[in-house]
XYZ file of C-alpha atoms in Angstrom:
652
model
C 54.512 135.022 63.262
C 53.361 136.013 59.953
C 56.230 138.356 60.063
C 58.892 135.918 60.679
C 59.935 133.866 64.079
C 61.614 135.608 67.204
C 64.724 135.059 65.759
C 64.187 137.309 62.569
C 60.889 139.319 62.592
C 60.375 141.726 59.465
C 59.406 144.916 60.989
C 55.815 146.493 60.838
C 54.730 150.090 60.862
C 51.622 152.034 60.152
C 52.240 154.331 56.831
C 53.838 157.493 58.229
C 52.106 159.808 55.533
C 49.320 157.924 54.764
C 47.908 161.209 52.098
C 51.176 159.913 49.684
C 49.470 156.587 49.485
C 47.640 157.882 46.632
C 51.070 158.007 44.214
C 51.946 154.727 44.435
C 48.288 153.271 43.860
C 47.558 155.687 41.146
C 50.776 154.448 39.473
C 50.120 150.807 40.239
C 46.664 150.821 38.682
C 48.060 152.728 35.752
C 50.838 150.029 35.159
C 48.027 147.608 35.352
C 46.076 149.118 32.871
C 48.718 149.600 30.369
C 50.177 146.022 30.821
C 46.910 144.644 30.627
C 46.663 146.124 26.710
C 50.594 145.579 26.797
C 49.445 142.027 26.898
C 46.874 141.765 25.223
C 48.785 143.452 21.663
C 51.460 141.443 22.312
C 50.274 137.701 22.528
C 47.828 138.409 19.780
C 50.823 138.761 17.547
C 52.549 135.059 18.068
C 52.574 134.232 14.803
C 53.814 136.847 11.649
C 51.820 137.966 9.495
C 52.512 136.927 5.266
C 52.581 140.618 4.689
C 55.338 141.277 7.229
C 57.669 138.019 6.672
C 58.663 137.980 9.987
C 58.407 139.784 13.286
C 60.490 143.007 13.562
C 63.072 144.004 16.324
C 60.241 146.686 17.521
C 57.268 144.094 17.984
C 59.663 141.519 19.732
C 61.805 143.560 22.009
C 59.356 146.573 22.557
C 57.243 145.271 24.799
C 60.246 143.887 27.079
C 61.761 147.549 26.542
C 58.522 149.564 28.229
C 58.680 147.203 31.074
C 62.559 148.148 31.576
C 61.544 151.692 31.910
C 58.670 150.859 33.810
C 60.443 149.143 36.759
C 61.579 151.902 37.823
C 59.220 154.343 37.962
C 57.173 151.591 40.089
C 59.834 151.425 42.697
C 59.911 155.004 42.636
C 56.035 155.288 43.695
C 56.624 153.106 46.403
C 59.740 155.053 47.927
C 57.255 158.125 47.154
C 55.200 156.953 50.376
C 57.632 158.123 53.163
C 59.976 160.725 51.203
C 59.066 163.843 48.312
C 62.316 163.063 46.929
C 63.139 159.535 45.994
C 66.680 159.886 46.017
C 66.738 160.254 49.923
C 66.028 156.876 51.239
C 68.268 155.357 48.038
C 70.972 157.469 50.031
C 70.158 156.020 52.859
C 69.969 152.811 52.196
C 73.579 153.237 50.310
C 75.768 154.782 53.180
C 73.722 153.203 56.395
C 76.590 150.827 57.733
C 73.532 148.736 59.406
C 71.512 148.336 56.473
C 74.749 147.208 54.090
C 78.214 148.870 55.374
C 79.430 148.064 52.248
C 79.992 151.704 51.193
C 81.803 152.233 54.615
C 84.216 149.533 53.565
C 84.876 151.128 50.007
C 85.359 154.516 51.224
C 88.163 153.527 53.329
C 89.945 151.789 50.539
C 93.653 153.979 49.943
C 95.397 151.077 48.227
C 94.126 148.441 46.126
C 95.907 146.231 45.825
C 97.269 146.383 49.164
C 92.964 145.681 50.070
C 92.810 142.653 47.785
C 96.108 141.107 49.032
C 95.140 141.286 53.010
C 91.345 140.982 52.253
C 90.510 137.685 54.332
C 92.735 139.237 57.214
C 90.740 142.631 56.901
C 86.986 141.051 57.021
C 86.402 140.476 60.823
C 87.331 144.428 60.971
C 84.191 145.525 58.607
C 80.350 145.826 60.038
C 78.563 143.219 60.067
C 77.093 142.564 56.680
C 80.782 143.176 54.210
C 82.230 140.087 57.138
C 80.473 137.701 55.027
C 80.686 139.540 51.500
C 83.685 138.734 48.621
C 85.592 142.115 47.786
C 83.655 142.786 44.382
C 81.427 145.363 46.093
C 83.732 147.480 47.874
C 85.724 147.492 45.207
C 82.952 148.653 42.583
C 82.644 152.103 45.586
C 86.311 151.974 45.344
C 86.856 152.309 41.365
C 84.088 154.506 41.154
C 85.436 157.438 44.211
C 89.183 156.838 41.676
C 86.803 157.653 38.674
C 85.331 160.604 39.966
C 88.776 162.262 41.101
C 89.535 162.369 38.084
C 86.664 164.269 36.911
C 86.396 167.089 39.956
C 83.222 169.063 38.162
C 81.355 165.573 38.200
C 82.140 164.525 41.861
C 81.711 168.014 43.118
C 77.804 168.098 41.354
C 77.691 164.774 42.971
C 79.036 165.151 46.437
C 77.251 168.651 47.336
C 73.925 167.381 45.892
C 74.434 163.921 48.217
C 75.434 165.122 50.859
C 72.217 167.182 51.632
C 70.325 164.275 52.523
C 72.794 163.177 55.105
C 74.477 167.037 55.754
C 74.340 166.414 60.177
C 75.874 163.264 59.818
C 79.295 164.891 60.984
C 81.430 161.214 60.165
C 80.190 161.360 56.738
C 80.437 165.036 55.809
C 83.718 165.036 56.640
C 84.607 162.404 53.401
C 85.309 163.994 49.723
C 83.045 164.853 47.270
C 84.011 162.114 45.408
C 83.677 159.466 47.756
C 80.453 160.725 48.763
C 79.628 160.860 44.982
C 80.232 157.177 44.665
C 77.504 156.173 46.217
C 75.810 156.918 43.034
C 76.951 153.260 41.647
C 74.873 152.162 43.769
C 71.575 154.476 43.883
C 71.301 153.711 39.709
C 70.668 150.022 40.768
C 66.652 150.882 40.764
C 67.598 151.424 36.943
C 69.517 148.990 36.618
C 67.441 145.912 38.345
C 64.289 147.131 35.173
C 67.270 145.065 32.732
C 66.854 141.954 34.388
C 63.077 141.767 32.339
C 65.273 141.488 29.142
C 67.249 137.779 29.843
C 64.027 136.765 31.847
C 61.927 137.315 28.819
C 64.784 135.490 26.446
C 64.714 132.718 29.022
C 60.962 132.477 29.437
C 60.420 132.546 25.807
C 63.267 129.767 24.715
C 61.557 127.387 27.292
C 58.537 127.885 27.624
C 57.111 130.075 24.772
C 56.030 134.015 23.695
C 52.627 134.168 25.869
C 54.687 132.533 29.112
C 57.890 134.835 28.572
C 54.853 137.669 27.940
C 53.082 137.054 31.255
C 56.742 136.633 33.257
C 58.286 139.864 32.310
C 54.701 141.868 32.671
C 54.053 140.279 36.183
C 57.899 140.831 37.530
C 58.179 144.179 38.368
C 55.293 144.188 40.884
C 56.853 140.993 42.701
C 57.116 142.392 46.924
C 60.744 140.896 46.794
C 61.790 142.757 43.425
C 60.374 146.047 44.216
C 60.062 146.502 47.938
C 64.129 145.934 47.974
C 65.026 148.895 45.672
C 68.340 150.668 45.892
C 70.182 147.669 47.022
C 72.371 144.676 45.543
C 70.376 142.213 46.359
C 68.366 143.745 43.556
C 71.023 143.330 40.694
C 71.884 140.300 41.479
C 68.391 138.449 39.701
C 70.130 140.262 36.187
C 73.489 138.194 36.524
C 71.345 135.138 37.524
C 68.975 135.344 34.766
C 72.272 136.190 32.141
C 73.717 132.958 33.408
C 70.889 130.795 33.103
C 69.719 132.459 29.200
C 73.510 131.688 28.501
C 73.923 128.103 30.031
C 69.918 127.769 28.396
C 71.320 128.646 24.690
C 73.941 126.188 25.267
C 72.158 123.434 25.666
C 69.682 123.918 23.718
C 70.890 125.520 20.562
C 69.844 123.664 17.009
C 72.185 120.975 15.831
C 73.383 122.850 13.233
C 75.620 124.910 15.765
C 79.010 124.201 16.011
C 81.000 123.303 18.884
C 82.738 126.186 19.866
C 79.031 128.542 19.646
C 77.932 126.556 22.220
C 81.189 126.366 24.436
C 80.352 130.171 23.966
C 77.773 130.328 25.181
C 78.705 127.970 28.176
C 81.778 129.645 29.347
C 79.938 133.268 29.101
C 77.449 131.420 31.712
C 79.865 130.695 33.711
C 81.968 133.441 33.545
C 78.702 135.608 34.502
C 77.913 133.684 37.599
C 81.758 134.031 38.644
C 81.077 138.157 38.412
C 78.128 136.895 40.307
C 80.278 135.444 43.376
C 82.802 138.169 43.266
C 80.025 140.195 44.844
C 78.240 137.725 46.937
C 79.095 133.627 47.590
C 75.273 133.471 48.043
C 74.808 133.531 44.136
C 76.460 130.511 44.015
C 73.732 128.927 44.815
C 72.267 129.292 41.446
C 74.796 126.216 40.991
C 72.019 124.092 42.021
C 68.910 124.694 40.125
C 71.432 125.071 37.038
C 72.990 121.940 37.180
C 69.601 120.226 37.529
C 67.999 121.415 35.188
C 71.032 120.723 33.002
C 70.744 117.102 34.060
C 67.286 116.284 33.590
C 68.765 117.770 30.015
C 70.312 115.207 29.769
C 68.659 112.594 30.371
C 65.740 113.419 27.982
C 68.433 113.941 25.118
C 69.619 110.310 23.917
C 71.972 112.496 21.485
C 73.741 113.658 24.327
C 73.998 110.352 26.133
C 75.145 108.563 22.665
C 77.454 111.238 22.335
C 78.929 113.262 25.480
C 81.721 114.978 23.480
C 79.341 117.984 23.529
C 78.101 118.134 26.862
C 81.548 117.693 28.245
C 82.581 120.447 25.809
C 80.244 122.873 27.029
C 81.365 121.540 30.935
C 84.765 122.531 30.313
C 84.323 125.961 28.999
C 81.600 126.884 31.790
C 83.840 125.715 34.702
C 86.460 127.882 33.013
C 84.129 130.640 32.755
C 83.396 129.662 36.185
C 86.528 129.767 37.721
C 88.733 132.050 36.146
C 88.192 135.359 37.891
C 89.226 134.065 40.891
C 92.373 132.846 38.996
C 93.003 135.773 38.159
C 92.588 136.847 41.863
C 94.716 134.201 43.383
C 97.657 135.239 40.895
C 97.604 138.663 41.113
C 97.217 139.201 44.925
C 98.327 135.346 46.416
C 95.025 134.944 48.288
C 91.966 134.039 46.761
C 88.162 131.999 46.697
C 89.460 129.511 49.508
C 90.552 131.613 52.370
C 88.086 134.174 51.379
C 85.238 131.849 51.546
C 86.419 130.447 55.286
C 86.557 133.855 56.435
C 82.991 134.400 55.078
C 81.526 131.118 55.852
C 82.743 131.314 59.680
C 80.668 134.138 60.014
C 77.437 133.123 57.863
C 77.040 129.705 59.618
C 78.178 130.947 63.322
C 74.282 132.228 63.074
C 72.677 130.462 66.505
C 69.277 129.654 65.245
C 66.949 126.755 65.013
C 67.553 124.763 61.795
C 63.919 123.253 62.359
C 62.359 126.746 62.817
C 64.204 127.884 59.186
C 63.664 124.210 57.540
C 59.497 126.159 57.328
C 59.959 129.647 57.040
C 63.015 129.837 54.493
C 60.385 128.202 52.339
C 57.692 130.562 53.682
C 59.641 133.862 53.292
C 60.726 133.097 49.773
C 57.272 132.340 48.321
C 55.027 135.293 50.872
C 57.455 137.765 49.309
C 57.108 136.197 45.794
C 53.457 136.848 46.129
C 50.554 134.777 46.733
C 49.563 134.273 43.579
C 52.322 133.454 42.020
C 53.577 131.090 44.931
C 50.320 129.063 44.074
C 50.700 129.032 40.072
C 54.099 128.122 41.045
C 52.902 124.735 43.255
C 50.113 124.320 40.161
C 53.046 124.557 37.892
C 55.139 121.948 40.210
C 51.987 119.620 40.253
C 51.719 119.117 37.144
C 55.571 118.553 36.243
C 55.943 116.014 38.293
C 52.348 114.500 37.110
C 54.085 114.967 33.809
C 57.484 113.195 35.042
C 55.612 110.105 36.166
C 53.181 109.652 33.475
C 56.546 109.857 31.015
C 58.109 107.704 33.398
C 55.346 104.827 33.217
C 55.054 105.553 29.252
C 58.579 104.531 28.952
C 58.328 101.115 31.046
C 55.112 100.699 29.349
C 54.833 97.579 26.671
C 54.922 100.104 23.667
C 57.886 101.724 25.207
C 60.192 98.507 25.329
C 59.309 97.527 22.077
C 60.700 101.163 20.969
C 62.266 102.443 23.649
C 64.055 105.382 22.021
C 60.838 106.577 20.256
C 59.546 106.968 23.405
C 62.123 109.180 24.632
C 62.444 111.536 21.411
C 58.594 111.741 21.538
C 56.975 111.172 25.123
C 53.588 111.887 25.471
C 54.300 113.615 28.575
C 57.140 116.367 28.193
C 59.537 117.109 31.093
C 59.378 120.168 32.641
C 62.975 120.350 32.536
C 63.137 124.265 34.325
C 60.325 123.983 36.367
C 61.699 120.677 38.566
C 65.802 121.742 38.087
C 64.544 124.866 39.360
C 62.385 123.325 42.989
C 64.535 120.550 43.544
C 67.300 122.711 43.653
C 65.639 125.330 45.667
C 63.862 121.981 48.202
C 68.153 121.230 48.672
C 69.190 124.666 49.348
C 66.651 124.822 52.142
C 67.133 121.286 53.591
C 71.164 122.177 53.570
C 71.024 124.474 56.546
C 73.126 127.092 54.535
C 70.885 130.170 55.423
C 69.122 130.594 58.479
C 67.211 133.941 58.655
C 65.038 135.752 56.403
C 65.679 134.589 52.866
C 63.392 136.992 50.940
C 66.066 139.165 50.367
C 68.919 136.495 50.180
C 67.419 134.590 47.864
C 66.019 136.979 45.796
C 68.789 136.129 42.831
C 66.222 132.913 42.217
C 63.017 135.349 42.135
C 62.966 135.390 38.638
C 62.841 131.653 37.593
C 60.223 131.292 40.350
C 58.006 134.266 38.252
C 58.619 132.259 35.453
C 58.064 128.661 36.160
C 54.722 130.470 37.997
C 53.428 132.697 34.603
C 53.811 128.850 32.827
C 51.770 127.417 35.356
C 49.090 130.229 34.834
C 49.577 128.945 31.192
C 48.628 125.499 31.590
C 45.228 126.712 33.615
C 44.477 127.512 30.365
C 43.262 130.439 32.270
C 44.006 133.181 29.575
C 44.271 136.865 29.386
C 41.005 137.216 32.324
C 43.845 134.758 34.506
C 46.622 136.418 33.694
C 44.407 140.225 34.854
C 43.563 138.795 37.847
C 46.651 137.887 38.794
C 48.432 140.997 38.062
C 45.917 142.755 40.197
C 45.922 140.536 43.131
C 49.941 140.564 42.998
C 49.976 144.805 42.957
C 47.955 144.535 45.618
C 49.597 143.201 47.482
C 52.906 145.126 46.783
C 50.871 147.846 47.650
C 50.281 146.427 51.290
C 53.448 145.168 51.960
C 55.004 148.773 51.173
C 52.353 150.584 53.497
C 52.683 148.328 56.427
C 56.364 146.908 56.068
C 59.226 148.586 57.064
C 61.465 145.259 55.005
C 64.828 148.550 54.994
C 66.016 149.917 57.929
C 68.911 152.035 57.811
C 68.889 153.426 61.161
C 69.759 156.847 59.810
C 67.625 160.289 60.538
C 66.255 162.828 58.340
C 68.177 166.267 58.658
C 67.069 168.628 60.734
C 63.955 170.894 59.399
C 64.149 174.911 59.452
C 63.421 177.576 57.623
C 65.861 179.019 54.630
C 66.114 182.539 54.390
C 67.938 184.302 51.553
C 67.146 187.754 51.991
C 69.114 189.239 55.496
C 67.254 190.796 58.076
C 67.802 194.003 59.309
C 71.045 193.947 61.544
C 71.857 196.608 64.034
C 75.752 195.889 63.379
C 76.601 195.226 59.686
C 80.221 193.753 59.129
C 82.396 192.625 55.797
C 84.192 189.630 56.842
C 84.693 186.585 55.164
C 85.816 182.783 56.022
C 87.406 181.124 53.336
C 85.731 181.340 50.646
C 82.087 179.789 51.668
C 81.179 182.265 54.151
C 80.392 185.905 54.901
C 79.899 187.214 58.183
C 77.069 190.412 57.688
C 76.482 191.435 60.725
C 75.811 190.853 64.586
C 73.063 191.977 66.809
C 73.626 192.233 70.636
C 72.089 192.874 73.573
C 73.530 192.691 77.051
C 72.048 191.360 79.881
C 74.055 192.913 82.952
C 73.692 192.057 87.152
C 71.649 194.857 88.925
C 74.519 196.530 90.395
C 77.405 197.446 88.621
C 79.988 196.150 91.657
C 78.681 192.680 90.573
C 80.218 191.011 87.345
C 78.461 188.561 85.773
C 75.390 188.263 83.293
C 75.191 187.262 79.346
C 75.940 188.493 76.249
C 72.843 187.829 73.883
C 74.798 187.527 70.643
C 72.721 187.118 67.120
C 75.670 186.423 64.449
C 74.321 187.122 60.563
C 76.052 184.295 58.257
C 75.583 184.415 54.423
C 76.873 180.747 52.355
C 78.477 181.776 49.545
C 79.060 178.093 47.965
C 78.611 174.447 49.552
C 80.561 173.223 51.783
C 82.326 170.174 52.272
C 83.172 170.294 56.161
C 81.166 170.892 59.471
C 82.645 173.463 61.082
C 82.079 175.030 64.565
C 81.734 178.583 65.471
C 83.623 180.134 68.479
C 82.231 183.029 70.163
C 84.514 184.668 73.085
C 84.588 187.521 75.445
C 88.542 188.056 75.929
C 89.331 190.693 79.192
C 91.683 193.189 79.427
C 94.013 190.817 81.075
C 93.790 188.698 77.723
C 91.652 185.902 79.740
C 88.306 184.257 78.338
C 85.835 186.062 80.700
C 83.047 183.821 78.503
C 82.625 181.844 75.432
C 80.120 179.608 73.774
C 81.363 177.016 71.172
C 79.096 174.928 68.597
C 77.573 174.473 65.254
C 75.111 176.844 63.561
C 71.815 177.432 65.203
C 72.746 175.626 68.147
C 74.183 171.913 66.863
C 71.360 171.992 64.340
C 72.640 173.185 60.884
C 76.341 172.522 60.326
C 77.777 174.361 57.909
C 77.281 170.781 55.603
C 73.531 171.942 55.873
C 73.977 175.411 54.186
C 72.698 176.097 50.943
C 74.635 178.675 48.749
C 73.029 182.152 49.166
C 71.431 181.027 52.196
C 71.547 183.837 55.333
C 71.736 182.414 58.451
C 70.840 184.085 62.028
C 72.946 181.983 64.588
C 72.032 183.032 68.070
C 74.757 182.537 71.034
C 74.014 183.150 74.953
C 77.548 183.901 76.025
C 77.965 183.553 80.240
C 80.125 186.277 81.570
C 82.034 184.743 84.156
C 81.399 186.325 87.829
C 85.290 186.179 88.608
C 86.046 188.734 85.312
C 87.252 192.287 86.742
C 85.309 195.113 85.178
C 86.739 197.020 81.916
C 86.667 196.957 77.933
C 86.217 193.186 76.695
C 86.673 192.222 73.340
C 83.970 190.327 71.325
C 85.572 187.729 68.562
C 84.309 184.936 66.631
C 85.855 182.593 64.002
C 85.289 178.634 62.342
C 87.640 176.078 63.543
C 87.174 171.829 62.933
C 86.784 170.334 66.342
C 88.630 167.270 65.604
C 92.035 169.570 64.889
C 91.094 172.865 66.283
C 92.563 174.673 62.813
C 90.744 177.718 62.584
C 89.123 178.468 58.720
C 90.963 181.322 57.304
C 89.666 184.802 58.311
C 89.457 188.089 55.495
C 88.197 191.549 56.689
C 89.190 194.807 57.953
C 88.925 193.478 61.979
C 90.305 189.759 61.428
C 93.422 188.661 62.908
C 96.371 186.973 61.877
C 95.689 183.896 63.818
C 91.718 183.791 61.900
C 89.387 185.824 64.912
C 87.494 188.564 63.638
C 86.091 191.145 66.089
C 83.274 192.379 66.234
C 83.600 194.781 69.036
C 84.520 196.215 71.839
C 82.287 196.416 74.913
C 82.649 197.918 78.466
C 81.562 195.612 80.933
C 81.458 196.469 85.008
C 82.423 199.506 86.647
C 86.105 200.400 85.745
């Protein structure tokens, strides 16, 4: 149950390869060790120096920077456990319709606008996942398969190098090089999630100061939830929802001397970000919640705002037309929009049959194990002590001082509010009691994984634990990133690896050399063959041993089959064996150019054939349409057989 209830259990596995365990530990303790002096540079410079009047773009944003490109190479250690080559499970994870489907539902876009138009009508046809998902990913798969046909060099690099991971998967070979090559958009996410460090740290430091915004971006990228989920959405979805909140943040909270309109800016880019947000999943609409209370307990500690709303309705205006007008834009263009979209989506997120009371604990649970264990405690410590704060500033204001000046005690309370730090748990506390989600949130939520870090590095601030705190948290959270990635399997994709054989690029000797091509992918070199013949000639029957000698010339980007038949004087099949390369094992998707392939066949000869001279004949056909690939050589045939020879059989 540590793992999740019956109704959602993360899965658990013992490390496959447990000798790669080494990478990511050796680049975990390395991270630490760098972050650690990262640190340790970086909050030692708070304040500029006289000499340097200031503090340069390269001492503020650097550090921030290194952790970008760190991210990254973290998640890659981790994938480095079960695969050499990173890229694989990315792949995987991309194209599996169980573990998203997403990419199934972009490839099969043709029109659209036609898509948009009928997209609440088309949902309950998609897997399970895109039922419940607005059209902004599919359509991102879409735009980028229409980018890539337009660049053929770039989607055939693309394609042929993707589609080795996956080459036996015969429904996916048989898509376009640049549909395949649009999965791409989505296996740069890894690179893409490092970014979400940069509004974190602007966020951290604008509420909470340099050594909190310090300890929040340094302490991110080894959260379980940030880097165990790498190579999917869920993972760029904490950069829009940290853009939103730095936006809606600067808004508030920008000096007096601003204007207006700087702040409605501000406010409408907010909201206009979180719209992007919900184009790709409703879920991030939930950031709605910790938003708006954190704007309101804004509020209410700002007299200036109260004695003057003409602002704060400003800035409500321009972020609920940020907010809003995407899906506007939607709802004019295509004459369907948020509404039916959302009752589609919602019929199928809600029609979940599980226990409210069973999720009421473990949504709670999920979120903060996958956070990590320390920072789910900084984070209560950091809770504790705002709403110590709230009631002390509370009592302060009722107190006997505070009525004689009441408004000097809310310009200057002795007791601050931790204005992101409670916006941020009461709205989380509200999205758990509402029922909305009821499975593992860990993933779902992990859009609000970033605020948590941060409201959890100021709590490990106001320990006054310092830089010995801060190290022992970093190493307690790596470690136990590096656990969950050994023993938790938190991706499935139900896909297989392709299958393993040797390549062989010089030819063997062949007792029957041939020049024949197919198309332009593939030359036929040779044959070997060996008969195996009933004891008495008055008897027909027996096989034809048949070794065929391929050579791949350039990739391919269909799975063809390979006929072999024994054709009778009578023009009958006396015998014939049909099927991929190397018996169903390495389609012709699986070839590698100047690879030499020797493709055995067992051909039956059937006992009813009369004795004479049979001809032997193979070609490449497509087993959904039977077209035969074109065949070149001095022995091919109009209608694409090449033979290879002629054989007496029987006793004429």
């Amino acid at each position: 149950y540590l793992r999740g209830p019956d109704e959602w259990r993360w899965a658990y596995a013992l490390p496959g390869k447990p000798a790669r365990l080494w990478v990511s530990a050796l680049t975990l303790s390395l991270y630490l060790v760098l972050v650690c002096i990262w640190v340790r540079q970086v909050t030692r410079r708070e304040q500029p120096s006289p000499r340097e009047g200031g503090v340069s773009w390269r001492h503020r944003w650097g550090f921030p920077i290194c952790l970008v490109l760190a991210a990254p190479l973290i998640q890659a250690s981790l994938l480095a456990l079960d695969y050499s080559d990173v890229l694989m499970p990315v792949f995987y994870r991309t194209v599996s319709a169980s573990a998203s489907g997403v990419f199934s539902v972009g490839s099969a876009i043709e029109d659209a606008g036609d898509f948009l138009h009928h997209y609440p009508t088309l949902m309950p046809t998609f897997p399970v996942h895109p039922q419940r998902y607005p059209p902004g990913l599919p359509l991102l798969f879409y735009l980028a398969r229409r980018l890539l046909e337009k660049t053929p060099p770039l989607a055939d690099a693309l394609g042929f190098h993707l589609r080795l991971y996956q080459c036996h998967d015969l429904t996916l070979m048989r898509l376009p090089n640049a549909t395949i090559g649009a999965a791409a958009i989505q296996m740069v996410l890894p690179l893409v999630s490092g970014l979400t460090l940069l509004p974190l740290y602007g966020l951290a430091q604008r509420a909470y100061g340099k050594r909190t915004a310090v300890w929040a971006a340094a302490l991110y990228p080894v959260v379980p939830s940030f880097a165990l989920w790498s190579g999917r959405w869920e993972q760029f979805y904490p950069l829009l929802a940290c853009t939103a909140w730095y936006f809606f943040h600067v808004s508030l909270t920008r000096p007096r001397r601003s204007t207006l309109s700087q702040s409605a800016i501000y406010s409408l880019a907010a909201g206009f970000t979180l719209s992007i947000a919900s184009l790709l999943n409703f879920g991030n609409l939930a950031l709605l919640l910790p938003m708006g209370l954190f704007a309101l307990f804004w509020l209410v500690t700002q007299p200036s705002a109260i004695r003057n709303p003409q602002s704060a309705i400003c800035n409500l205006l321009a972020f609920l037309i940020g907010l809003a007008s995407p899906w506007i834009v939607y709802q004019l263009a295509f004459g369907t929009g948020f509404l039916a979209i959302w009752r589609v989506s919602m019929s199928y997120h809600l029609g979940l049959n599980r226990s409210y009371w069973t999720w009421l604990g473990y949504h709670l649970y999920d979120f903060f194990i996958f956070l990590g264990l320390p920072l789910a405690l900084l984070f209560l410590a950091a809770l504790v002590k705002a709403i110590r704060d709230l009631t002390r500033n509370f009592a302060t204001r009722h107190s006997q001082s505070a009525i004689c000046n009441p408004q000097s005690a809310i310009r200057n309370p002795q007791f601050p509010i931790d204005m992101l730090t409670l916006g941020f748990a009461l709205g989380l506390l509200i999205l758990d009691l509402s029922g909305t989600s009821r499975g593992e949130v860990a993933r779902v939520w992990l859009f609000l994984t970033p605020f948590a870090v941060i409201v959890a590095a100021h709590g490990l601030a106001r320990l006054h634990l310092g830089q010995r705190g801060f190290v022992l948290v970093a190493l307690l959270l790596a470690l136990q990133l590096f656990t969950f990635n050994a023993f938790l399997r938190v991706v499935t994709t139900g896909l297989t690896d392709p299958p393993t054989r040797e390549h062989l690029f010089e030819p063997p000797p062949i007792a029957h050399p041939l020049s024949a091509h197919f198309g332009d992918s593939i030359a036929l070199l040779g044959y070997d063959l060996e008969k195996e013949l009933p004891p008495t000639s008055e008897r027909m029957g027996g096989v034809l041993h048949l070794t065929l000698y391929w050579k791949s010339l350039k990739p391919m980007t269909q799975p063809y089959t390979v006929f072999t038949h024994l054709v009778g004087p009578d023009g009958q099949l006396a015998g014939q064996q049909d099927n991929m390369p190397l018996r169903d094992t390495a389609p012709t998707t699986c070839w590698l150019p100047g690879e030499v392939i020797a493709d055995p066949y067992d051909i039956p000869i059937s006992p009813r054939a009369t004795p004479g001279n049979y001809i032997l004949e193979t070609g490449f056909y497509l087993w959904e349409t039977g077209e035969r690939l074109p065949a070149i050589g001095p022995t091919a045939t109009l209608d694409h057989r090449v033979i290879l020879t002629r054989t007496l059989i029987g006793k004429k």
